[in-house]
Amino acid sequence: MEINNFSYHKVMVVDDAKIDRFLAEKVISKYSFAEEVVSVESAISALDYLSTNTGDEEALPDLIFLDINMPEMNGFEFLAEYNKLPENIKKKCIIIMLSSSLHPEDKELALQSPYVCQFLNKPLTEQKLIEITSI
Amino acid sequence: MLHPLLQEIIDKNKPPAVELEVDKSLLDSINKAFLDLERKNEELLLRCQHPGTAAISTLDSILSDTFTILGGDKELFKAKAATVSEVIDRAEIVKELTSTKIKKIKQLEKEVSHSKNIQKIARAGSWEVDLTENIDSKQDYWSDELFNILGVKPGSIDLTYHSYLALIHPEDQGLFEREVSKAISSRGTYDIEYRILSGNGSERLVRDMGSVQTDPLTGAASKMVGITFDITHTRETENALASANAELQTLFDSMEEVFWSTDMVQNKVLQMSPACKRVYGYGPEDMKNDPELWLKVILDEDKQTVLSEVPRLESGLAIHNEYRIRHKDGQIRWLETRITPTLNIDGKLIRLDGINSDITAKKQAENALKKNELKFRSLIQNSNDAITIANDCLQFTFVSESMTGMTGFSPQEMLNTSILDYIYPENHATVQEMLVPLSENPGVPVYFEFPFRNKEGNWIWTEGHVTNLLHEEAVGGYVANFRDITERKTHERSLEISNEELKKTNNELDRFVYSVSHDLRAPLASVLGLLEYSQTETEDEEMLGNFELMKESIEKLDIFILDILDYSRNARVEVKKQKVDFRELLKEVNSSLKFMSNGKSDVSMKVNIPENSDFYSDKGRVSVILNNLVSNAMRYYNPNITDPYVQIDVSFNVEGVNIIVRDNGIGIDEKHHQKIFDMFFRVSTKSTGSGLGLYLVKETIDKLNGTLEFKSKPGFGTEFKIFLPNLA
């Protein structure tokens, strides 16, 4: 991967764990995966952000790293709500599940959603970012 | 011409020729006298108006002649009758004599008729032959019954010696002629039997007795009289009697039973049948010689029983008893005796007739039966199962004793009560439904489980089988055997409850395992990620070294958690049937290894998989097996070898798949071979794994009904041969 050649403009990280958000931000910026990282600590905040910026093409993320196991609303519940969002959002955003779960059921369920293009295991590493960009 | 009166007498009585012949002259004179008397009477009547001496004299002489002819005393007519009244008196005398004579003829006729009947009844014919002239010149006399016996009609043949001879069976004619001529020449008699071929074709047997009579003056043979009996029937009867007697004798000799008779006055055995020898071992002679022998052989303990019956016999009553004797051969035999006494007119016992039979076999069978019955009875009574028989109205006809222990009801209390009295009303319909299969399949047991009311009014759970044996005459009902399963039911209930609890716990454990997988791994993954990131942020050698140690430690912990997770899932989760694509699967294995081995793997992975066929198994579990085996090969490679590798060969057959995972790694010492599949076993402190890997492989293969073979040699490498059945 070439430095300073950003793969994505804006990436959103949805994770309740502070350390994971921190790591994601660090890795993404270190390997110039995206110009901007929007970190939210819950699925509800993520939905709020997306619906608030429905009309603002610039503000919407190109890619969302979505955790599964989160309090209040988990990743799957987020996907159900996401389904109700306007088409323009869903068209722009690619969702990648980023979880520490090794349950095959979780992976199957996630990939059933038409908006999820990949399922990755934590931690996020340079190797995994390269995999994403090579899709 | 006969006088009408005489004719009438003859016609009425038809005396046999022989007797008539004897008195023929007499009859003729009587007849003549009658006719004369008639004629003279007419003359007399003519002259009566003018009776003269001459007329009286004539009349008197006629009466005198008639009287003489009739055999009257001449002296009475010596003096001549002089007056009419005298003549009338004399006529009265003649009339009376005539009447006497006719009475005599009638008496004679009666006797002849009687003789004829007697002959008929006795089937005896009589005959008479005149011997004064040529034997065939005159007609003989044959009685009516003789005609019957000979089967010929009177008048159809000549009544001569030779026509009689012709009726005799040719073989017997010689005998007849010899005996007859012998009797004539000796003026004697004969008595012979011979066969007659009668006129109607049948053969008859006769006994012929003849006697030659002589002229008293000359001593010459004058006639022969005789009697011929038809003894055909008599002889037949005699023969039948003889053969019946012979049969009876055979029966008497060969009967299994001993027949005997005893004279009680002389205390003497009159009769004893040969079966005696078989039954007692002593022959009839032994019994006759020792009239007490029959009592001596009876066992001492049975003697009293036998003797106690004597008064009954003495009072004229028949008896029937059973007792044991000691046979001459020493064996004990059971006898059955029936005795009929005979009393004389004074009521004294004079004779006994009896039959003794050997009933040893019957007794033995009876005893065996009794023993058997006792055995089954005690089996039933000592069984914990209650056994009942109910009739087609569902009323108990038999209840075993064990019912009391089970329900408190005694068999007597339950007899004739209905099954339904002891069953919940809600279950009555079920009982009726059970009758359908029972009636359709007699003899086939039907299972049931019902609460049963006990005497205290509580309900106990029972379980058992009922069989329709209505058709079995000895049973004639529904046979049920059942037991109290209340305790078991209680256990079952508590088992169900604890099972529910276990399920709940299991679910909780599942959730716990899920949480472990996430909540334990999530922070590890975060730390690992941050460590890797930090490694890229510094050039400090010492720092980098520390980071590496931390990373190894965390990876080890992560693998451990993953192994526990796999184990838990294998034990808990149902086997899924999925199509398994081995190429795909090994790709996934390979990529997951990349993250684990930290990129330092020098071990090459050689995969040899044929074009995939339809193989079905649990993909997750197959993946666990391959993952562990391949990662072991990666982990324990031989650093002294230039080309470390792990080779995976997959081949399919009808039953399933053979997987061989072979490496040229460090190998395992033979002393550890027994233990490597044990939980938490690690070959050495250098081992980096959790000690769960191969245990997990074995458990997973077992779960998939597969097999595992393993060989390894230190310095050469290790080979695992796995077979997994196709679950399709």
Tab-separated table of C-alpha atoms in Angstrom, chain A residues 17 19-20 22-23 26-27 29-31 67-70 76 99-108 121-125 127-128 131, chain B residues 510 513-515 517-519 521-533 536-537 558 562 565 569 573 576 578 588 594-595 620:
chain	number	residue	atom	x	y	z
A	17	ALA	CA	-14.639	-0.191	23.474
A	19	ILE	CA	-9.256	0.906	23.104
A	20	ASP	CA	-10.642	-0.490	19.850
A	22	PHE	CA	-8.318	4.272	19.557
A	23	LEU	CA	-6.498	1.428	17.787
A	26	LYS	CA	-4.274	4.945	14.896
A	27	VAL	CA	-3.992	2.097	12.375
A	29	SER	CA	-4.299	7.009	9.945
A	30	LYS	CA	-0.858	5.355	10.153
A	31	TYR	CA	-1.476	3.337	7.009
A	67	ASP	CA	-18.682	-4.126	16.042
A	68	ILE	CA	-21.264	-6.771	16.987
A	69	ASN	CA	-21.335	-6.993	20.713
A	70	MET	CA	-22.377	-3.605	22.064
A	76	PHE	CA	-27.254	-6.857	14.083
A	99	SER	CA	-15.663	-8.418	15.809
A	100	SER	CA	-13.742	-10.627	18.180
A	101	SER	CA	-16.464	-13.295	17.836
A	102	LEU	CA	-15.369	-16.558	16.266
A	103	HIS	CA	-18.881	-18.007	16.146
A	104	PRO	CA	-19.588	-19.175	12.632
A	105	GLU	CA	-23.236	-18.255	13.286
A	106	ASP	CA	-22.260	-14.620	13.795
A	107	LYS	CA	-20.350	-14.559	10.549
A	108	GLU	CA	-23.154	-16.238	8.624
A	121	ASN	CA	-11.755	-10.583	13.275
A	122	LYS	CA	-10.201	-8.102	15.627
A	123	PRO	CA	-7.594	-6.729	15.999
A	124	LEU	CA	-7.474	-4.478	13.019
A	125	THR	CA	-4.028	-4.737	11.454
A	127	GLN	CA	-2.670	-6.811	6.822
A	128	LYS	CA	-6.440	-6.614	7.163
A	131	GLU	CA	-7.240	-7.157	2.341
B	510	ASP	CA	-23.905	-21.795	26.280
B	513	VAL	CA	-19.330	-19.733	26.616
B	514	TYR	CA	-20.499	-17.163	24.110
B	515	SER	CA	-19.709	-14.407	26.534
B	517	SER	CA	-15.620	-16.065	23.547
B	518	HIS	CA	-16.435	-12.468	23.160
B	519	ASP	CA	-15.788	-10.806	26.457
B	521	ARG	CA	-11.259	-12.468	23.581
B	522	ALA	CA	-12.311	-8.903	22.817
B	523	PRO	CA	-9.867	-7.262	25.241
B	524	LEU	CA	-7.144	-9.726	24.181
B	525	ALA	CA	-7.670	-8.822	20.559
B	526	SER	CA	-7.555	-5.141	21.458
B	527	VAL	CA	-4.322	-5.514	23.431
B	528	LEU	CA	-2.837	-7.626	20.635
B	529	GLY	CA	-3.786	-5.009	18.086
B	530	LEU	CA	-2.307	-2.207	20.163
B	531	LEU	CA	0.881	-4.220	20.777
B	532	GLU	CA	1.384	-4.797	17.078
B	533	TYR	CA	0.732	-1.135	16.416
B	536	THR	CA	5.637	-0.345	14.483
B	537	GLU	CA	5.991	2.893	16.408
B	558	ASP	CA	-6.130	-16.595	22.965
B	562	LEU	CA	-10.362	-20.761	21.343
B	565	LEU	CA	-14.587	-22.752	22.966
B	569	ARG	CA	-19.125	-26.394	21.097
B	573	VAL	CA	-23.803	-28.537	19.598
B	576	LYS	CA	-24.863	-30.568	11.287
B	578	GLN	CA	-23.465	-29.873	5.337
B	588	GLU	CA	-9.761	-20.984	5.436
B	594	LYS	CA	-1.521	-16.692	9.125
B	595	PHE	CA	-2.888	-14.615	11.939
B	620	GLY	CA	-17.234	-26.571	11.609
